Amino acid sequence: MDQILEFLVDVPLAQASFRALADALGVSTFALVYHFGNREQLDQEILGVVRDRQVLMLGGIKPGAINSEELVEAGVRAWEESLSRRGLLAGRLSFEAGVTERLRYPAGDGILAAAHSDWVRALYEWALAHGASEEDAESEAELLVAVLSGLRYRLHLYGADAVPITLVETAFRRFTELVTHPEPAIAR
């Protein structure tokens, strides 16, 4: 799988045919078909690796076990990890595949939707553990994940310099502030 991901650094997922991939890896297309079955199964394997990488970044977000400052630090660390070569690839693949995944899984139960839900759930649980109501925890967790997704999109459009780490830090700080001091900060 590492070799496949390396191939995808310079090739969009939509152009990664079995033939192109086999040529790049120095194997037969039969070997790929034997291992993955079909293109959809290959895509699912790739997206599984992307999701696993995104879930690993959640390791620093432990509901109830870390305070606001530690959450900000964990969020900034996760963002910095996403700027690695592999992190940037995972981000790009998640955007590329996210559109087609929604077509394949209209109910929103695909791999990338699950990764999004994992992030929302982790932040929601952190907010609940720090005194937010269920309604505020849900809306603020969704909002932070939406802001981070927008920043990731900007990153992929314009490059890392277009998203200073201070924007990510500010997003996490606002989340923790709105969660821990909800009145009158959260407008209804």
PDB file of N, CA and C in Angstrom, residues 50-155:
ATOM      1  N   VAL A  50      -6.304   6.328   4.314  1.00  0.00           N
ATOM      2  CA  VAL A  50      -6.501   7.764   4.557  1.00  0.00           C
ATOM      3  C   VAL A  50      -7.260   7.964   5.868  1.00  0.00           C
ATOM      4  N   ARG A  51      -8.338   7.215   6.054  1.00  0.00           N
ATOM      5  CA  ARG A  51      -9.124   7.353   7.290  1.00  0.00           C
ATOM      6  C   ARG A  51      -8.271   6.990   8.504  1.00  0.00           C
ATOM      7  N   ASP A  52      -7.532   5.900   8.421  1.00  0.00           N
ATOM      8  CA  ASP A  52      -6.694   5.497   9.549  1.00  0.00           C
ATOM      9  C   ASP A  52      -5.731   6.609   9.932  1.00  0.00           C
ATOM     10  N   ARG A  53      -5.187   7.281   8.942  1.00  0.00           N
ATOM     11  CA  ARG A  53      -4.257   8.385   9.202  1.00  0.00           C
ATOM     12  C   ARG A  53      -4.967   9.537   9.904  1.00  0.00           C
ATOM     13  N   GLN A  54      -6.187   9.842   9.462  1.00  0.00           N
ATOM     14  CA  GLN A  54      -6.945  10.921  10.088  1.00  0.00           C
ATOM     15  C   GLN A  54      -7.333  10.561  11.517  1.00  0.00           C
ATOM     16  N   VAL A  55      -7.681   9.306  11.745  1.00  0.00           N
ATOM     17  CA  VAL A  55      -8.060   8.871  13.083  1.00  0.00           C
ATOM     18  C   VAL A  55      -6.855   8.900  14.017  1.00  0.00           C
ATOM     19  N   LEU A  56      -5.673   8.560  13.508  1.00  0.00           N
ATOM     20  CA  LEU A  56      -4.465   8.622  14.337  1.00  0.00           C
ATOM     21  C   LEU A  56      -4.230  10.031  14.886  1.00  0.00           C
ATOM     22  N   MET A  57      -4.587  11.032  14.086  1.00  0.00           N
ATOM     23  CA  MET A  57      -4.399  12.404  14.534  1.00  0.00           C
ATOM     24  C   MET A  57      -5.318  12.746  15.703  1.00  0.00           C
ATOM     25  N   LEU A  58      -6.354  11.973  15.920  1.00  0.00           N
ATOM     26  CA  LEU A  58      -7.268  12.205  17.035  1.00  0.00           C
ATOM     27  C   LEU A  58      -6.684  11.744  18.363  1.00  0.00           C
ATOM     28  N   GLY A  59      -5.575  11.039  18.315  1.00  0.00           N
ATOM     29  CA  GLY A  59      -4.997  10.476  19.527  1.00  0.00           C
ATOM     30  C   GLY A  59      -4.782  11.463  20.652  1.00  0.00           C
ATOM     31  N   GLY A  60      -4.535  12.727  20.332  1.00  0.00           N
ATOM     32  CA  GLY A  60      -4.298  13.719  21.375  1.00  0.00           C
ATOM     33  C   GLY A  60      -5.560  14.326  21.955  1.00  0.00           C
ATOM     34  N   ILE A  61      -6.716  13.992  21.411  1.00  0.00           N
ATOM     35  CA  ILE A  61      -7.974  14.587  21.878  1.00  0.00           C
ATOM     36  C   ILE A  61      -8.682  13.562  22.756  1.00  0.00           C
ATOM     37  N   LYS A  62      -8.492  13.711  24.065  1.00  0.00           N
ATOM     38  CA  LYS A  62      -9.065  12.776  25.026  1.00  0.00           C
ATOM     39  C   LYS A  62     -10.093  13.514  25.877  1.00  0.00           C
ATOM     40  N   PRO A  63     -11.378  13.209  25.666  1.00  0.00           N
ATOM     41  CA  PRO A  63     -12.418  13.901  26.421  1.00  0.00           C
ATOM     42  C   PRO A  63     -12.193  13.789  27.931  1.00  0.00           C
ATOM     43  N   GLY A  64     -12.271  14.902  28.612  1.00  0.00           N
ATOM     44  CA  GLY A  64     -12.139  14.916  30.060  1.00  0.00           C
ATOM     45  C   GLY A  64     -10.719  14.809  30.575  1.00  0.00           C
ATOM     46  N   ALA A  65      -9.794  14.328  29.746  1.00  0.00           N
ATOM     47  CA  ALA A  65      -8.425  14.097  30.207  1.00  0.00           C
ATOM     48  C   ALA A  65      -7.491  15.264  29.884  1.00  0.00           C
ATOM     49  N   ILE A  66      -7.915  16.155  29.002  1.00  0.00           N
ATOM     50  CA  ILE A  66      -7.063  17.292  28.664  1.00  0.00           C
ATOM     51  C   ILE A  66      -7.863  18.585  28.805  1.00  0.00           C
ATOM     52  N   ASN A  67      -7.145  19.644  29.157  1.00  0.00           N
ATOM     53  CA  ASN A  67      -7.800  20.945  29.321  1.00  0.00           C
ATOM     54  C   ASN A  67      -7.821  21.693  27.990  1.00  0.00           C
ATOM     55  N   SER A  68      -8.323  22.917  28.038  1.00  0.00           N
ATOM     56  CA  SER A  68      -8.459  23.714  26.811  1.00  0.00           C
ATOM     57  C   SER A  68      -7.128  23.926  26.105  1.00  0.00           C
ATOM     58  N   GLU A  69      -6.114  24.292  26.861  1.00  0.00           N
ATOM     59  CA  GLU A  69      -4.808  24.563  26.254  1.00  0.00           C
ATOM     60  C   GLU A  69      -4.234  23.303  25.627  1.00  0.00           C
ATOM     61  N   GLU A  70      -4.403  22.159  26.287  1.00  0.00           N
ATOM     62  CA  GLU A  70      -3.911  20.900  25.738  1.00  0.00           C
ATOM     63  C   GLU A  70      -4.680  20.507  24.474  1.00  0.00           C
ATOM     64  N   LEU A  71      -5.969  20.845  24.424  1.00  0.00           N
ATOM     65  CA  LEU A  71      -6.740  20.568  23.202  1.00  0.00           C
ATOM     66  C   LEU A  71      -6.215  21.415  22.050  1.00  0.00           C
ATOM     67  N   VAL A  72      -5.950  22.698  22.319  1.00  0.00           N
ATOM     68  CA  VAL A  72      -5.398  23.568  21.276  1.00  0.00           C
ATOM     69  C   VAL A  72      -4.070  23.001  20.780  1.00  0.00           C
ATOM     70  N   GLU A  73      -3.211  22.598  21.705  1.00  0.00           N
ATOM     71  CA  GLU A  73      -1.906  22.038  21.330  1.00  0.00           C
ATOM     72  C   GLU A  73      -2.073  20.753  20.514  1.00  0.00           C
ATOM     73  N   ALA A  74      -3.008  19.881  20.929  1.00  0.00           N
ATOM     74  CA  ALA A  74      -3.252  18.630  20.189  1.00  0.00           C
ATOM     75  C   ALA A  74      -3.770  18.941  18.788  1.00  0.00           C
ATOM     76  N   GLY A  75      -4.649  19.928  18.676  1.00  0.00           N
ATOM     77  CA  GLY A  75      -5.177  20.314  17.365  1.00  0.00           C
ATOM     78  C   GLY A  75      -4.103  20.868  16.452  1.00  0.00           C
ATOM     79  N   VAL A  76      -3.240  21.706  16.997  1.00  0.00           N
ATOM     80  CA  VAL A  76      -2.144  22.277  16.210  1.00  0.00           C
ATOM     81  C   VAL A  76      -1.170  21.175  15.791  1.00  0.00           C
ATOM     82  N   ARG A  77      -0.879  20.248  16.705  1.00  0.00           N
ATOM     83  CA  ARG A  77       0.004  19.118  16.356  1.00  0.00           C
ATOM     84  C   ARG A  77      -0.600  18.280  15.234  1.00  0.00           C
ATOM     85  N   ALA A  78      -1.898  17.998  15.328  1.00  0.00           N
ATOM     86  CA  ALA A  78      -2.564  17.213  14.277  1.00  0.00           C
ATOM     87  C   ALA A  78      -2.477  17.941  12.947  1.00  0.00           C
ATOM     88  N   TRP A  79      -2.673  19.259  12.960  1.00  0.00           N
ATOM     89  CA  TRP A  79      -2.577  20.038  11.723  1.00  0.00           C
ATOM     90  C   TRP A  79      -1.155  19.971  11.169  1.00  0.00           C
ATOM     91  N   GLU A  80      -0.168  20.142  12.037  1.00  0.00           N
ATOM     92  CA  GLU A  80       1.223  20.095  11.578  1.00  0.00           C
ATOM     93  C   GLU A  80       1.554  18.727  10.978  1.00  0.00           C
ATOM     94  N   GLU A  81       1.017  17.655  11.581  1.00  0.00           N
ATOM     95  CA  GLU A  81       1.230  16.320  11.022  1.00  0.00           C
ATOM     96  C   GLU A  81       0.592  16.205   9.640  1.00  0.00           C
ATOM     97  N   SER A  82      -0.518  16.898   9.440  1.00  0.00           N
ATOM     98  CA  SER A  82      -1.186  16.831   8.143  1.00  0.00           C
ATOM     99  C   SER A  82      -0.410  17.566   7.058  1.00  0.00           C
ATOM    100  N   LEU A  83       0.592  18.341   7.443  1.00  0.00           N
ATOM    101  CA  LEU A  83       1.421  19.064   6.478  1.00  0.00           C
ATOM    102  C   LEU A  83       2.603  18.233   5.980  1.00  0.00           C
ATOM    103  N   SER A  84       2.789  17.045   6.546  1.00  0.00           N
ATOM    104  CA  SER A  84       3.850  16.166   6.057  1.00  0.00           C
ATOM    105  C   SER A  84       3.474  15.715   4.640  1.00  0.00           C
ATOM    106  N   ARG A  85       4.421  15.159   3.944  1.00  0.00           N
ATOM    107  CA  ARG A  85       4.164  14.689   2.569  1.00  0.00           C
ATOM    108  C   ARG A  85       2.996  13.703   2.543  1.00  0.00           C
ATOM    109  N   ARG A  86       3.015  12.764   3.470  1.00  0.00           N
ATOM    110  CA  ARG A  86       1.941  11.769   3.557  1.00  0.00           C
ATOM    111  C   ARG A  86       0.626  12.413   3.982  1.00  0.00           C
ATOM    112  N   GLY A  87       0.714  13.375   4.908  1.00  0.00           N
ATOM    113  CA  GLY A  87      -0.496  14.059   5.357  1.00  0.00           C
ATOM    114  C   GLY A  87      -1.151  14.859   4.253  1.00  0.00           C
ATOM    115  N   LEU A  88      -0.333  15.538   3.465  1.00  0.00           N
ATOM    116  CA  LEU A  88      -0.867  16.294   2.332  1.00  0.00           C
ATOM    117  C   LEU A  88      -1.500  15.365   1.304  1.00  0.00           C
ATOM    118  N   LEU A  89      -0.871  14.227   1.069  1.00  0.00           N
ATOM    119  CA  LEU A  89      -1.438  13.253   0.141  1.00  0.00           C
ATOM    120  C   LEU A  89      -2.778  12.745   0.666  1.00  0.00           C
ATOM    121  N   ALA A  90      -2.821  12.395   1.944  1.00  0.00           N
ATOM    122  CA  ALA A  90      -4.073  11.903   2.529  1.00  0.00           C
ATOM    123  C   ALA A  90      -5.169  12.957   2.415  1.00  0.00           C
ATOM    124  N   GLY A  91      -4.817  14.201   2.651  1.00  0.00           N
ATOM    125  CA  GLY A  91      -5.799  15.277   2.528  1.00  0.00           C
ATOM    126  C   GLY A  91      -6.307  15.423   1.106  1.00  0.00           C
ATOM    127  N   ARG A  92      -5.382  15.393   0.161  1.00  0.00           N
ATOM    128  CA  ARG A  92      -5.792  15.520  -1.247  1.00  0.00           C
ATOM    129  C   ARG A  92      -6.668  14.350  -1.665  1.00  0.00           C
ATOM    130  N   LEU A  93      -6.284  13.155  -1.277  1.00  0.00           N
ATOM    131  CA  LEU A  93      -7.078  11.980  -1.631  1.00  0.00           C
ATOM    132  C   LEU A  93      -8.462  12.041  -0.996  1.00  0.00           C
ATOM    133  N   SER A  94      -8.538  12.558   0.218  1.00  0.00           N
ATOM    134  CA  SER A  94      -9.856  12.630   0.855  1.00  0.00           C
ATOM    135  C   SER A  94     -10.762  13.610   0.118  1.00  0.00           C
ATOM    136  N   PHE A  95     -10.190  14.705  -0.386  1.00  0.00           N
ATOM    137  CA  PHE A  95     -11.007  15.625  -1.182  1.00  0.00           C
ATOM    138  C   PHE A  95     -11.403  15.001  -2.518  1.00  0.00           C
ATOM    139  N   GLU A  96     -10.436  14.379  -3.183  1.00  0.00           N
ATOM    140  CA  GLU A  96     -10.726  13.754  -4.477  1.00  0.00           C
ATOM    141  C   GLU A  96     -11.797  12.677  -4.345  1.00  0.00           C
ATOM    142  N   ALA A  97     -11.634  11.841  -3.359  1.00  0.00           N
ATOM    143  CA  ALA A  97     -12.538  10.704  -3.212  1.00  0.00           C
ATOM    144  C   ALA A  97     -13.846  11.076  -2.522  1.00  0.00           C
ATOM    145  N   GLY A  98     -13.831  12.142  -1.752  1.00  0.00           N
ATOM    146  CA  GLY A  98     -15.027  12.528  -1.018  1.00  0.00           C
ATOM    147  C   GLY A  98     -16.219  12.780  -1.912  1.00  0.00           C
ATOM    148  N   VAL A  99     -15.974  13.369  -3.064  1.00  0.00           N
ATOM    149  CA  VAL A  99     -17.062  13.665  -3.990  1.00  0.00           C
ATOM    150  C   VAL A  99     -17.664  12.376  -4.536  1.00  0.00           C
ATOM    151  N   THR A 100     -16.815  11.469  -4.973  1.00  0.00           N
ATOM    152  CA  THR A 100     -17.343  10.228  -5.541  1.00  0.00           C
ATOM    153  C   THR A 100     -17.915   9.322  -4.459  1.00  0.00           C
ATOM    154  N   GLU A 101     -17.371   9.400  -3.259  1.00  0.00           N
ATOM    155  CA  GLU A 101     -17.909   8.574  -2.176  1.00  0.00           C
ATOM    156  C   GLU A 101     -19.364   8.938  -1.900  1.00  0.00           C
ATOM    157  N   ARG A 102     -19.672  10.202  -1.933  1.00  0.00           N
ATOM    158  CA  ARG A 102     -21.050  10.649  -1.691  1.00  0.00           C
ATOM    159  C   ARG A 102     -21.992  10.087  -2.761  1.00  0.00           C
ATOM    160  N   LEU A 103     -21.501   9.952  -3.989  1.00  0.00           N
ATOM    161  CA  LEU A 103     -22.315   9.363  -5.045  1.00  0.00           C
ATOM    162  C   LEU A 103     -22.516   7.866  -4.825  1.00  0.00           C
ATOM    163  N   ARG A 104     -21.468   7.196  -4.346  1.00  0.00           N
ATOM    164  CA  ARG A 104     -21.557   5.753  -4.102  1.00  0.00           C
ATOM    165  C   ARG A 104     -22.377   5.423  -2.868  1.00  0.00           C
ATOM    166  N   TYR A 105     -22.274   6.288  -1.862  1.00  0.00           N
ATOM    167  CA  TYR A 105     -22.945   6.044  -0.582  1.00  0.00           C
ATOM    168  C   TYR A 105     -23.829   7.235  -0.230  1.00  0.00           C
ATOM    169  N   PRO A 106     -24.977   7.350  -0.883  1.00  0.00           N
ATOM    170  CA  PRO A 106     -25.829   8.525  -0.678  1.00  0.00           C
ATOM    171  C   PRO A 106     -26.300   8.699   0.768  1.00  0.00           C
ATOM    172  N   ALA A 107     -26.309   7.628   1.531  1.00  0.00           N
ATOM    173  CA  ALA A 107     -26.736   7.727   2.927  1.00  0.00           C
ATOM    174  C   ALA A 107     -25.643   8.318   3.811  1.00  0.00           C
ATOM    175  N   GLY A 108     -24.470   8.601   3.230  1.00  0.00           N
ATOM    176  CA  GLY A 108     -23.383   9.191   4.011  1.00  0.00           C
ATOM    177  C   GLY A 108     -22.665   8.204   4.904  1.00  0.00           C
ATOM    178  N   ASP A 109     -22.638   6.928   4.515  1.00  0.00           N
ATOM    179  CA  ASP A 109     -21.988   5.923   5.349  1.00  0.00           C
ATOM    180  C   ASP A 109     -20.685   5.396   4.753  1.00  0.00           C
ATOM    181  N   GLY A 110     -20.015   6.228   3.978  1.00  0.00           N
ATOM    182  CA  GLY A 110     -18.735   5.835   3.395  1.00  0.00           C
ATOM    183  C   GLY A 110     -17.587   6.023   4.381  1.00  0.00           C
ATOM    184  N   ILE A 111     -16.406   5.648   3.961  1.00  0.00           N
ATOM    185  CA  ILE A 111     -15.209   5.703   4.809  1.00  0.00           C
ATOM    186  C   ILE A 111     -14.880   7.135   5.217  1.00  0.00           C
ATOM    187  N   LEU A 112     -14.913   8.069   4.273  1.00  0.00           N
ATOM    188  CA  LEU A 112     -14.540   9.449   4.593  1.00  0.00           C
ATOM    189  C   LEU A 112     -15.599  10.133   5.450  1.00  0.00           C
ATOM    190  N   ALA A 113     -16.858   9.787   5.234  1.00  0.00           N
ATOM    191  CA  ALA A 113     -17.912  10.326   6.108  1.00  0.00           C
ATOM    192  C   ALA A 113     -17.681   9.844   7.534  1.00  0.00           C
ATOM    193  N   ALA A 114     -17.224   8.618   7.682  1.00  0.00           N
ATOM    194  CA  ALA A 114     -16.932   8.085   9.013  1.00  0.00           C
ATOM    195  C   ALA A 114     -15.760   8.831   9.657  1.00  0.00           C
ATOM    196  N   ALA A 115     -14.751   9.175   8.870  1.00  0.00           N
ATOM    197  CA  ALA A 115     -13.615   9.935   9.405  1.00  0.00           C
ATOM    198  C   ALA A 115     -14.082  11.311   9.891  1.00  0.00           C
ATOM    199  N   HIS A 116     -14.939  11.958   9.108  1.00  0.00           N
ATOM    200  CA  HIS A 116     -15.510  13.248   9.513  1.00  0.00           C
ATOM    201  C   HIS A 116     -16.267  13.077  10.832  1.00  0.00           C
ATOM    202  N   SER A 117     -17.089  12.042  10.900  1.00  0.00           N
ATOM    203  CA  SER A 117     -17.865  11.784  12.116  1.00  0.00           C
ATOM    204  C   SER A 117     -16.976  11.499  13.317  1.00  0.00           C
ATOM    205  N   ASP A 118     -15.847  10.826  13.094  1.00  0.00           N
ATOM    206  CA  ASP A 118     -14.906  10.552  14.187  1.00  0.00           C
ATOM    207  C   ASP A 118     -14.392  11.852  14.792  1.00  0.00           C
ATOM    208  N   TRP A 119     -14.044  12.814  13.931  1.00  0.00           N
ATOM    209  CA  TRP A 119     -13.566  14.107  14.411  1.00  0.00           C
ATOM    210  C   TRP A 119     -14.666  14.855  15.162  1.00  0.00           C
ATOM    211  N   VAL A 120     -15.854  14.882  14.589  1.00  0.00           N
ATOM    212  CA  VAL A 120     -16.968  15.571  15.258  1.00  0.00           C
ATOM    213  C   VAL A 120     -17.246  14.916  16.609  1.00  0.00           C
ATOM    214  N   ARG A 121     -17.277  13.585  16.652  1.00  0.00           N
ATOM    215  CA  ARG A 121     -17.559  12.876  17.897  1.00  0.00           C
ATOM    216  C   ARG A 121     -16.497  13.170  18.959  1.00  0.00           C
ATOM    217  N   ALA A 122     -15.231  13.159  18.584  1.00  0.00           N
ATOM    218  CA  ALA A 122     -14.167  13.423  19.557  1.00  0.00           C
ATOM    219  C   ALA A 122     -14.303  14.833  20.149  1.00  0.00           C
ATOM    220  N   LEU A 123     -14.572  15.819  19.294  1.00  0.00           N
ATOM    221  CA  LEU A 123     -14.725  17.194  19.782  1.00  0.00           C
ATOM    222  C   LEU A 123     -16.018  17.357  20.580  1.00  0.00           C
ATOM    223  N   TYR A 124     -17.068  16.698  20.148  1.00  0.00           N
ATOM    224  CA  TYR A 124     -18.344  16.710  20.870  1.00  0.00           C
ATOM    225  C   TYR A 124     -18.155  16.151  22.287  1.00  0.00           C
ATOM    226  N   GLU A 125     -17.492  15.017  22.388  1.00  0.00           N
ATOM    227  CA  GLU A 125     -17.261  14.401  23.700  1.00  0.00           C
ATOM    228  C   GLU A 125     -16.375  15.274  24.576  1.00  0.00           C
ATOM    229  N   TRP A 126     -15.387  15.925  23.967  1.00  0.00           N
ATOM    230  CA  TRP A 126     -14.543  16.840  24.737  1.00  0.00           C
ATOM    231  C   TRP A 126     -15.399  17.993  25.267  1.00  0.00           C
ATOM    232  N   ALA A 127     -16.249  18.545  24.422  1.00  0.00           N
ATOM    233  CA  ALA A 127     -17.101  19.662  24.834  1.00  0.00           C
ATOM    234  C   ALA A 127     -18.053  19.242  25.954  1.00  0.00           C
ATOM    235  N   LEU A 128     -18.656  18.070  25.837  1.00  0.00           N
ATOM    236  CA  LEU A 128     -19.538  17.584  26.905  1.00  0.00           C
ATOM    237  C   LEU A 128     -18.778  17.436  28.218  1.00  0.00           C
ATOM    238  N   ALA A 129     -17.576  16.882  28.142  1.00  0.00           N
ATOM    239  CA  ALA A 129     -16.763  16.684  29.346  1.00  0.00           C
ATOM    240  C   ALA A 129     -16.361  18.004  29.992  1.00  0.00           C
ATOM    241  N   HIS A 130     -16.451  19.089  29.221  1.00  0.00           N
ATOM    242  CA  HIS A 130     -16.071  20.398  29.754  1.00  0.00           C
ATOM    243  C   HIS A 130     -17.278  21.304  29.968  1.00  0.00           C
ATOM    244  N   GLY A 131     -18.440  20.683  30.138  1.00  0.00           N
ATOM    245  CA  GLY A 131     -19.609  21.412  30.595  1.00  0.00           C
ATOM    246  C   GLY A 131     -20.573  21.933  29.547  1.00  0.00           C
ATOM    247  N   ALA A 132     -20.348  21.665  28.287  1.00  0.00           N
ATOM    248  CA  ALA A 132     -21.270  22.154  27.254  1.00  0.00           C
ATOM    249  C   ALA A 132     -22.545  21.317  27.263  1.00  0.00           C
ATOM    250  N   SER A 133     -23.645  21.937  26.891  1.00  0.00           N
ATOM    251  CA  SER A 133     -24.876  21.187  26.695  1.00  0.00           C
ATOM    252  C   SER A 133     -24.703  20.315  25.454  1.00  0.00           C
ATOM    253  N   GLU A 134     -25.562  19.315  25.311  1.00  0.00           N
ATOM    254  CA  GLU A 134     -25.467  18.455  24.126  1.00  0.00           C
ATOM    255  C   GLU A 134     -25.631  19.271  22.851  1.00  0.00           C
ATOM    256  N   GLU A 135     -26.577  20.214  22.861  1.00  0.00           N
ATOM    257  CA  GLU A 135     -26.827  21.039  21.672  1.00  0.00           C
ATOM    258  C   GLU A 135     -25.609  21.896  21.321  1.00  0.00           C
ATOM    259  N   ASP A 136     -25.036  22.556  22.331  1.00  0.00           N
ATOM    260  CA  ASP A 136     -23.855  23.386  22.070  1.00  0.00           C
ATOM    261  C   ASP A 136     -22.651  22.539  21.667  1.00  0.00           C
ATOM    262  N   ALA A 137     -22.479  21.390  22.329  1.00  0.00           N
ATOM    263  CA  ALA A 137     -21.352  20.510  22.001  1.00  0.00           C
ATOM    264  C   ALA A 137     -21.449  20.058  20.550  1.00  0.00           C
ATOM    265  N   GLU A 138     -22.650  19.690  20.129  1.00  0.00           N
ATOM    266  CA  GLU A 138     -22.824  19.224  18.754  1.00  0.00           C
ATOM    267  C   GLU A 138     -22.572  20.342  17.748  1.00  0.00           C
ATOM    268  N   SER A 139     -23.170  21.505  17.972  1.00  0.00           N
ATOM    269  CA  SER A 139     -23.020  22.584  16.984  1.00  0.00           C
ATOM    270  C   SER A 139     -21.596  23.111  16.942  1.00  0.00           C
ATOM    271  N   GLU A 140     -20.951  23.241  18.074  1.00  0.00           N
ATOM    272  CA  GLU A 140     -19.582  23.753  18.084  1.00  0.00           C
ATOM    273  C   GLU A 140     -18.593  22.743  17.507  1.00  0.00           C
ATOM    274  N   ALA A 141     -18.801  21.453  17.759  1.00  0.00           N
ATOM    275  CA  ALA A 141     -17.934  20.426  17.176  1.00  0.00           C
ATOM    276  C   ALA A 141     -18.087  20.411  15.658  1.00  0.00           C
ATOM    277  N   GLU A 142     -19.314  20.455  15.183  1.00  0.00           N
ATOM    278  CA  GLU A 142     -19.557  20.494  13.733  1.00  0.00           C
ATOM    279  C   GLU A 142     -18.933  21.740  13.108  1.00  0.00           C
ATOM    280  N   LEU A 143     -19.075  22.864  13.781  1.00  0.00           N
ATOM    281  CA  LEU A 143     -18.532  24.115  13.253  1.00  0.00           C
ATOM    282  C   LEU A 143     -17.009  24.072  13.170  1.00  0.00           C
ATOM    283  N   LEU A 144     -16.349  23.573  14.209  1.00  0.00           N
ATOM    284  CA  LEU A 144     -14.882  23.501  14.169  1.00  0.00           C
ATOM    285  C   LEU A 144     -14.421  22.560  13.062  1.00  0.00           C
ATOM    286  N   VAL A 145     -15.064  21.416  12.911  1.00  0.00           N
ATOM    287  CA  VAL A 145     -14.665  20.494  11.850  1.00  0.00           C
ATOM    288  C   VAL A 145     -14.896  21.132  10.476  1.00  0.00           C
ATOM    289  N   ALA A 146     -15.973  21.887  10.338  1.00  0.00           N
ATOM    290  CA  ALA A 146     -16.232  22.589   9.068  1.00  0.00           C
ATOM    291  C   ALA A 146     -15.154  23.638   8.794  1.00  0.00           C
ATOM    292  N   VAL A 147     -14.761  24.381   9.814  1.00  0.00           N
ATOM    293  CA  VAL A 147     -13.708  25.387   9.645  1.00  0.00           C
ATOM    294  C   VAL A 147     -12.390  24.708   9.260  1.00  0.00           C
ATOM    295  N   LEU A 148     -12.047  23.636   9.952  1.00  0.00           N
ATOM    296  CA  LEU A 148     -10.805  22.923   9.639  1.00  0.00           C
ATOM    297  C   LEU A 148     -10.849  22.329   8.229  1.00  0.00           C
ATOM    298  N   SER A 149     -12.013  21.820   7.822  1.00  0.00           N
ATOM    299  CA  SER A 149     -12.146  21.292   6.461  1.00  0.00           C
ATOM    300  C   SER A 149     -11.960  22.396   5.435  1.00  0.00           C
ATOM    301  N   GLY A 150     -12.508  23.573   5.714  1.00  0.00           N
ATOM    302  CA  GLY A 150     -12.331  24.717   4.821  1.00  0.00           C
ATOM    303  C   GLY A 150     -10.873  25.138   4.733  1.00  0.00           C
ATOM    304  N   LEU A 151     -10.182  25.120   5.867  1.00  0.00           N
ATOM    305  CA  LEU A 151      -8.757  25.466   5.865  1.00  0.00           C
ATOM    306  C   LEU A 151      -7.947  24.426   5.100  1.00  0.00           C
ATOM    307  N   ARG A 152      -8.331  23.154   5.227  1.00  0.00           N
ATOM    308  CA  ARG A 152      -7.635  22.107   4.455  1.00  0.00           C
ATOM    309  C   ARG A 152      -7.861  22.297   2.966  1.00  0.00           C
ATOM    310  N   TYR A 153      -9.067  22.656   2.602  1.00  0.00           N
ATOM    311  CA  TYR A 153      -9.357  22.906   1.196  1.00  0.00           C
ATOM    312  C   TYR A 153      -8.500  24.062   0.683  1.00  0.00           C
ATOM    313  N   ARG A 154      -8.431  25.122   1.467  1.00  0.00           N
ATOM    314  CA  ARG A 154      -7.597  26.279   1.099  1.00  0.00           C
ATOM    315  C   ARG A 154      -6.135  25.867   0.966  1.00  0.00           C
ATOM    316  N   LEU A 155      -5.683  25.036   1.874  1.00  0.00           N
ATOM    317  CA  LEU A 155      -4.311  24.523   1.842  1.00  0.00           C
ATOM    318  C   LEU A 155      -4.032  23.812   0.529  1.00  0.00           C
TER     319      LEU A 155
END
